[in-house]
Short mmCIF file of C-alpha atoms in Angstrom, two decimals:
data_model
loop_
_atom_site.label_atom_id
_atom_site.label_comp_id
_atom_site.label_asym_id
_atom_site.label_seq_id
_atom_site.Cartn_x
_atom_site.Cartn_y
_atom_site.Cartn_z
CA UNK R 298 -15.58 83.86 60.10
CA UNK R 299 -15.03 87.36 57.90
CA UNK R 300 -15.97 89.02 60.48
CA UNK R 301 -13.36 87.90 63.18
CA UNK R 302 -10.60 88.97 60.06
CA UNK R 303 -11.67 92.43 60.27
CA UNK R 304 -9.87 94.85 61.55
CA UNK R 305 -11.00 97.91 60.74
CA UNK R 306 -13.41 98.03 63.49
CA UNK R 307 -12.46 100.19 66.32
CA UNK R 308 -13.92 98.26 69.12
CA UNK R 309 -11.97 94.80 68.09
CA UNK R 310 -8.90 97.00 67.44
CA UNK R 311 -9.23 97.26 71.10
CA UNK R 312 -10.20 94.14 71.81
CA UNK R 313 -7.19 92.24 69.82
CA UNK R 314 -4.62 94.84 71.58
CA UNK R 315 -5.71 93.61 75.26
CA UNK R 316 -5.96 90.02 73.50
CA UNK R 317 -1.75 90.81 72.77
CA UNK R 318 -1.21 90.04 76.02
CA UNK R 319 -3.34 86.67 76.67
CA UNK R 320 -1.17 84.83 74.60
CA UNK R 321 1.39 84.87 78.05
CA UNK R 322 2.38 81.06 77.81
CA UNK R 323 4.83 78.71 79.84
CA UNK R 324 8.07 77.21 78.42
CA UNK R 325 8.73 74.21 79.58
CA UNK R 326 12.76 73.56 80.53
CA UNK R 327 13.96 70.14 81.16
CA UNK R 328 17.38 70.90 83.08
CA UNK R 329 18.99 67.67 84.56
CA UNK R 330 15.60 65.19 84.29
CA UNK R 331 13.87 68.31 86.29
CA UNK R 332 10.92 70.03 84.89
CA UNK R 333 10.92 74.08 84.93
CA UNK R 334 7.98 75.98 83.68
CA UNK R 335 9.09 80.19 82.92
CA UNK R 336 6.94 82.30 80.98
CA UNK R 337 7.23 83.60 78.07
CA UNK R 338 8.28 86.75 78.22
CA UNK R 339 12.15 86.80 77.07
CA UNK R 340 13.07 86.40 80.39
CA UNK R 341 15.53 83.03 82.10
CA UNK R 342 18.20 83.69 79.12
CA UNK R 343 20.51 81.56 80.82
CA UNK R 344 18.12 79.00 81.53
CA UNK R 345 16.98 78.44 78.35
CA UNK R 346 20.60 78.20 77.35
CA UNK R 347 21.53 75.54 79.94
CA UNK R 348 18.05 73.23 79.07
CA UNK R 349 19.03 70.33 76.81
CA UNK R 350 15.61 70.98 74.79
CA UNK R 351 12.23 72.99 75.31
CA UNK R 352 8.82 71.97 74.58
CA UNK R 353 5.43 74.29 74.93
CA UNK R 354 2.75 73.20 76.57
CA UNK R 355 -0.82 74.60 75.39
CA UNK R 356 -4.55 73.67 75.83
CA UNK R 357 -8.43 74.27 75.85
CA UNK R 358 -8.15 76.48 72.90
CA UNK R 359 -12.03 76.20 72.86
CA UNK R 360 -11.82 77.26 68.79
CA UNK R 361 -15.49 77.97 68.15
CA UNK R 362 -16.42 79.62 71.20
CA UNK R 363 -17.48 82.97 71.04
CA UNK R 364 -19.12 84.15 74.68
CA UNK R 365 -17.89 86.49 77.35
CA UNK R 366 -15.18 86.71 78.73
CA UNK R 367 -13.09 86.01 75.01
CA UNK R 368 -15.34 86.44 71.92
CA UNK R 369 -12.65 85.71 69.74
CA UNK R 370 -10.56 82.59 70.93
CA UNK R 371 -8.74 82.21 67.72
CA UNK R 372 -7.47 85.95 68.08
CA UNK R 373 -5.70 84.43 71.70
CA UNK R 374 -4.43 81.51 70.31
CA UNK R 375 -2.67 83.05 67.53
CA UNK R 376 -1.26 85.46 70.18
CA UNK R 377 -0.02 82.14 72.21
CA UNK R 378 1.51 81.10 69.33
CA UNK R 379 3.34 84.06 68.36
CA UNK R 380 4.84 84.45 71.96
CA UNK R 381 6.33 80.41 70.89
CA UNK R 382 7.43 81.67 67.78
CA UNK R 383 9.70 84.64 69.62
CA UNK R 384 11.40 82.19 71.73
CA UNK R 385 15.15 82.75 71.26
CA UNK R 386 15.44 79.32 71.48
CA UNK R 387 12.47 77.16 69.31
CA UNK R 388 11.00 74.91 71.47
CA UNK R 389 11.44 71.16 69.82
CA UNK R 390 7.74 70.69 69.94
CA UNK R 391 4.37 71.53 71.04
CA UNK R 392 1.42 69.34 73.05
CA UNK R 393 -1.89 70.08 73.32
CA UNK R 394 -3.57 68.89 75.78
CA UNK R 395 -7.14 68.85 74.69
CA UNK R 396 -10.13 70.87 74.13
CA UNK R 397 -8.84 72.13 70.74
CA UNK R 398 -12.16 73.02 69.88
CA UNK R 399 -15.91 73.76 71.44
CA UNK R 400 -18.34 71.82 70.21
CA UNK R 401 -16.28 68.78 67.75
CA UNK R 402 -17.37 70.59 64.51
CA UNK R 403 -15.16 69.89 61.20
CA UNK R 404 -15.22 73.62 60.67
CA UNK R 405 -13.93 74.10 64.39
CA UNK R 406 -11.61 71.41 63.75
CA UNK R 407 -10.20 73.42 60.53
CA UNK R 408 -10.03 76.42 62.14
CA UNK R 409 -7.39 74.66 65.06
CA UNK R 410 -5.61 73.07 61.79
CA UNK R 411 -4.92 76.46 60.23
CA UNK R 412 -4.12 78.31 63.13
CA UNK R 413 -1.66 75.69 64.63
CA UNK R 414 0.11 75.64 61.02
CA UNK R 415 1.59 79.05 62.54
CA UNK R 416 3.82 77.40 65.38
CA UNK R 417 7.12 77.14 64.05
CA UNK R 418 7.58 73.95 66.07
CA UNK R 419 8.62 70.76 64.30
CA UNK R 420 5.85 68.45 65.54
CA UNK R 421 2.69 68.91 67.89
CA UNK R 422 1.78 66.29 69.83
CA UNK R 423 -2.57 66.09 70.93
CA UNK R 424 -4.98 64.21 73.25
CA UNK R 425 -8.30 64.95 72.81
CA UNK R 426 -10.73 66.71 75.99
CA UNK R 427 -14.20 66.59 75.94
CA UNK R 428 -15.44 69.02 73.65
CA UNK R 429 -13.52 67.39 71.14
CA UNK R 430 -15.27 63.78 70.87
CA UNK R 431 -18.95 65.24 71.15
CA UNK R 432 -21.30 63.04 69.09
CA UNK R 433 -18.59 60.82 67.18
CA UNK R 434 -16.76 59.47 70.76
CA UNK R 435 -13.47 61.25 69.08
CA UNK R 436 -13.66 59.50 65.52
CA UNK R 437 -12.95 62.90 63.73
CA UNK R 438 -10.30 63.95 65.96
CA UNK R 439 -8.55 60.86 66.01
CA UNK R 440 -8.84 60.76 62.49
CA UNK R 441 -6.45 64.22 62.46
CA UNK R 442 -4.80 64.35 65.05
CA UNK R 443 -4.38 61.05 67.08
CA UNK R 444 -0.79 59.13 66.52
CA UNK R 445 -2.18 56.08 65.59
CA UNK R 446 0.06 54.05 67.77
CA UNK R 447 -2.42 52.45 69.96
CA UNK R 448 -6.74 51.50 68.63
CA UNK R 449 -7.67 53.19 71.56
CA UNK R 450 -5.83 56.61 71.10
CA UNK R 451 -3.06 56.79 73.96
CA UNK R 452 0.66 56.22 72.54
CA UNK R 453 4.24 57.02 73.94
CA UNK R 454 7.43 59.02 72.55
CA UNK R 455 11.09 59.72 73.55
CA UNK R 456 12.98 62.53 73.33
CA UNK R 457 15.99 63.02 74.41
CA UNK R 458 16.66 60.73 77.36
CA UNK R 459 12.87 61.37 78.47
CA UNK R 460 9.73 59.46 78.58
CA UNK R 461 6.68 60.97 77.05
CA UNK R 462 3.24 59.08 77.77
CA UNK R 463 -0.44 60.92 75.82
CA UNK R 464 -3.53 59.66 77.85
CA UNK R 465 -6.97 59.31 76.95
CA UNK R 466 -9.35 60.21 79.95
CA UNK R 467 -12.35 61.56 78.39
CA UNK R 468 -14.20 58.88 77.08
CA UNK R 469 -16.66 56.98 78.83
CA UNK R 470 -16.72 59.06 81.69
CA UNK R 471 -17.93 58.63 85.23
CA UNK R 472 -20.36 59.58 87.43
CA UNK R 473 -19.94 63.15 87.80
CA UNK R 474 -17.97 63.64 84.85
CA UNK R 475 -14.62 62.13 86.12
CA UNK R 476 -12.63 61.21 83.61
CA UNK R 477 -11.69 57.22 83.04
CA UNK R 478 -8.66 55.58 81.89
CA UNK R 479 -9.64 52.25 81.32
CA UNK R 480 -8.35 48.85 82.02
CA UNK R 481 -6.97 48.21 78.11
CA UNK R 482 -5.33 51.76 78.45
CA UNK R 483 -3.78 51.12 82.14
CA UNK R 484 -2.50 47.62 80.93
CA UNK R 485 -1.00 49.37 77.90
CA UNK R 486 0.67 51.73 79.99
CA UNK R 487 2.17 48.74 82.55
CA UNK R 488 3.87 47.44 79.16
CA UNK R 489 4.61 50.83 78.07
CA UNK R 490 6.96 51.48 81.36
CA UNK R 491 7.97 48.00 82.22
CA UNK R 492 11.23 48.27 80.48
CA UNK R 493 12.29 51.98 81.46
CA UNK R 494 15.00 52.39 83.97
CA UNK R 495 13.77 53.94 87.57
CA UNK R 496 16.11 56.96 86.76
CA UNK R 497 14.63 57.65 83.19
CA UNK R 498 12.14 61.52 83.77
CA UNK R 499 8.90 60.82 82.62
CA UNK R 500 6.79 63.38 81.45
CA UNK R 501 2.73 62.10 81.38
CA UNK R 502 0.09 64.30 79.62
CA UNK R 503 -3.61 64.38 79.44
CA UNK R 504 -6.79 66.61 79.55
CA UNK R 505 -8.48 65.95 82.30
CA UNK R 506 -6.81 65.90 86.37
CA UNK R 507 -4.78 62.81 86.89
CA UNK R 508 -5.69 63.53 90.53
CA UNK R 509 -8.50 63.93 92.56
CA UNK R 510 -8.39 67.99 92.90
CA UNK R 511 -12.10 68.64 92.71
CA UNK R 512 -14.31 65.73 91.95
CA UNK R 513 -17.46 67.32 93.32
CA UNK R 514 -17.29 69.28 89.85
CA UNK R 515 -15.64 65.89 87.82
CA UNK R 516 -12.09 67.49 87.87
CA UNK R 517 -10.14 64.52 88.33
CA UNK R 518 -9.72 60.82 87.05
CA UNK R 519 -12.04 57.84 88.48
CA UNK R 520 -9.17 55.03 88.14
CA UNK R 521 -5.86 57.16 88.34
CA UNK R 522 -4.73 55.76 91.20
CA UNK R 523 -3.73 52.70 89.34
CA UNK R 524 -2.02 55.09 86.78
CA UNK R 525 0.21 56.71 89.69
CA UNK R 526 0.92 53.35 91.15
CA UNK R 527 2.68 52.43 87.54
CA UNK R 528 4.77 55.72 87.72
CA UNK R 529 5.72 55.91 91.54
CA UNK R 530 8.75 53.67 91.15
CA UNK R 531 10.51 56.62 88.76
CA UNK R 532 12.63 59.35 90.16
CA UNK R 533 10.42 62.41 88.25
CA UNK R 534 7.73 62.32 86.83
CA UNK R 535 5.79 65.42 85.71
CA UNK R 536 2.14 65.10 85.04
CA UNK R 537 0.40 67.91 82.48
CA UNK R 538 -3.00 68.47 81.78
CA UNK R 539 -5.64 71.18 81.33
CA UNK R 540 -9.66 70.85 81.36
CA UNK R 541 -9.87 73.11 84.59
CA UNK R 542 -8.35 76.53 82.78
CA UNK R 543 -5.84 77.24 85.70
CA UNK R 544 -2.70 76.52 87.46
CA UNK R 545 -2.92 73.76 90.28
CA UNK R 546 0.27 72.12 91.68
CA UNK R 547 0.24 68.79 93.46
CA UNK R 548 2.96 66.83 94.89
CA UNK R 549 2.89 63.11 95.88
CA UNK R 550 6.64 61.75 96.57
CA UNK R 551 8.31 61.91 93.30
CA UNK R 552 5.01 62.61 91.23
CA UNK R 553 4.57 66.01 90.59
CA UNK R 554 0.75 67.60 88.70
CA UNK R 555 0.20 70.41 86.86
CA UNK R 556 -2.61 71.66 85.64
CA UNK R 557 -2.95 74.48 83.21
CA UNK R 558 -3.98 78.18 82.00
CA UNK R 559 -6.27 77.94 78.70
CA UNK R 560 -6.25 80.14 75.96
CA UNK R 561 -9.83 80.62 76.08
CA UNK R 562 -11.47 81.65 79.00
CA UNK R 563 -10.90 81.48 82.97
CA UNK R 564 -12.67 79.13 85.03
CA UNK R 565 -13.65 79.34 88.66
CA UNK R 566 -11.26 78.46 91.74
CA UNK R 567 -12.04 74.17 92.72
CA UNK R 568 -15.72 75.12 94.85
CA UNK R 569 -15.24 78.65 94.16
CA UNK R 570 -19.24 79.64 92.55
CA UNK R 571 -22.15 76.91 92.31
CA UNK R 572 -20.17 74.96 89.03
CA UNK R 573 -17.22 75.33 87.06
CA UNK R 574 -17.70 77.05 83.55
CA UNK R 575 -16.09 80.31 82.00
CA UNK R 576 -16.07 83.91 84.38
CA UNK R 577 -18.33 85.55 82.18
CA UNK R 578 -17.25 88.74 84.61
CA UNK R 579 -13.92 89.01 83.68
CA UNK R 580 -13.51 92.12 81.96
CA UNK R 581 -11.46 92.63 78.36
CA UNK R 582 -8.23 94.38 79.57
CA UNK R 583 -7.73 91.52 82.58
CA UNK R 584 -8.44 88.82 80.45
CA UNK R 585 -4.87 88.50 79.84
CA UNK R 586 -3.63 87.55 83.47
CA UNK R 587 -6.03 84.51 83.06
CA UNK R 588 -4.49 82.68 80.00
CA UNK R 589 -1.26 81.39 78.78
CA UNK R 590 0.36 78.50 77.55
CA UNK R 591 3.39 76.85 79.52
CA UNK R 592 7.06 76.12 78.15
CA UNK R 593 9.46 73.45 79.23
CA UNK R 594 13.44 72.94 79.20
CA UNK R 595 14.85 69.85 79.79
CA UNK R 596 18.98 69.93 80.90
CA UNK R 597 20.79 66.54 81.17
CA UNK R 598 22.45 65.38 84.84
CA UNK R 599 19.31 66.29 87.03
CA UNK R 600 16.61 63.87 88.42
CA UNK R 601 13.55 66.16 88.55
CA UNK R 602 11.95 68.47 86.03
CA UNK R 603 11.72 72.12 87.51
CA UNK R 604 8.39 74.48 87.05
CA UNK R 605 7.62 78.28 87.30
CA UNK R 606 4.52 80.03 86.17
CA UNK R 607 4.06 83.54 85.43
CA UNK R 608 1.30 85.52 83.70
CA UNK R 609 1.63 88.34 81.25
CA UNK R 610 1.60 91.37 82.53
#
């Protein structure tokens, strides 16, 4: 790793000034229960200052890759982070919603640790993806980062008048690499929500696609349908998650998906190429209008949670 600290070389002087712009992110605003995603880019002054409360929204920070397009992931998420940190307004918290590292190693896993430390959020909130329960079926990140709240991983928060619900879709998954929720998870969540009020927003976040948006290429969830049939009798919910490294927008009555940017590397378009994996093509000084990380503001008095996405530019 003292090699990715120098920066004396001229070619990753270069490299780290295009990689000052691929930390573009998305601030989440809850105004009125609705969800609004704006970049991060100083702009929506008054909309910040109407939203009740702000969270950020990051994920597949891939730490411990080092392949074309982005040999030096870290480099992008500490420029993610630093766009959160200017926020007029500090966002309450941070989630992550998996991927935090490439390949499950504790020294990939220490890496994430230390550069997170630089958020000035209060708390950050995780679910694990794939890459991040290779070999141990999640044991060492649970061990960090889960919340402890639930054996199996998943667990719930409020904040401010809304519902937050961290899923667990990447173990045992299914044929084709479609992620699985689980019957001890889905009854969990049935008790989770059974007391909420219709009208309370509900914000639900996990790696992989709580909707069927590509399954040819395992980008969606085999028993989310049961999931979505928990949540449909709420007036918003907003669904997060990442896995697929780019925006995707789904409606289905008053269930609304999102998927997001990484801070890693690109992906493919859903059947776009033979198989999903990261545009090695994608050259240095573009890499930046394929990343970012998402912010949210919340204002009291709405029902829905409203949602724009912009890339640095």
């Amino acid at each position: 790793m003292r090699d990715s600290d120098d920066n004396t070389n001229p070619g990753r002087r270069q490299f780290l000034q295009c990689m000052a712009w691929a930390g573009a992110g998305t601030l989440w605003l809850m105004q009125g229960g609705v969800l609004r995603a704006q970049a991060l880019t100083g702009q929506g002054a008054k909309e910040a200052a109407d939203a009740s409360f702000a969270f950020v929204q990051i994920s597949d920070s891939h730490i411990g890759f080092h392949k074309a397009p982005n040999m030096d992931v870290a480099s992008t998420l500490r420029a993610s982070l630093a766009m959160v940190n200017a926020q007029k307004v500090r966002p309450d918290f941070l989630l992550h919603t998996g991927d935090l590292t490439h390949l499950s190693r504790p020294d990939e896993f220490d890496t994430l640790t230390g550069i997170m430390q630089e958020a000035r959020v209060d708390k950050t909130f995780y679910v694990p993806g794939e890459h991040d329960v290779i070999g141990d079926n999640g044991a060492e990140f649970f061990r960090r980062f889960g919340e402890k709240q639930q054996a199996g991983g998943w667990y719930s928060f409020d904040h401010r008048g809304v519902h937050f619900v961290g899923l667990i879709n990447v173990l045992n998954l299914k044929a084709g690499g479609l992620g699985s929720l689980g019957a001890d998870q889905l009854a969990w969540l049935k008790k989770d929500l059974a007391s909420l009020s219709a009208s309370t927003p509900v914000v639900v976040f996990a790696h992989m696609p709580l909707w069927s948006l590509y399954p040819e290429w395992g980008w969606g969830t085999d028993d989310s349908a049961e999931a979505m049939n928990l949540l449909k009798r709420f007036g918003s919910v907003s669904v997060l998650n990442g896995h697929i490294h780019q925006i995707q927008q789904k409606v289905e009555g008053n269930i609304t998906f999102y998927t997001a940017r990484s801070t890693a590397y690109p992906q493919p378009a859903p059947g776009v190429g033979p198989a999903p994996g990261p545009m090695k093509d994608v050259p240095p000084e573009a890499l930046h209008s394929y990343l970012g990380i998402r912010e949210v503001r919340h204002v009291r008095g709405s029902q829905a949670l409203a949602l724009t996405d912009e890339v640095m530019s």
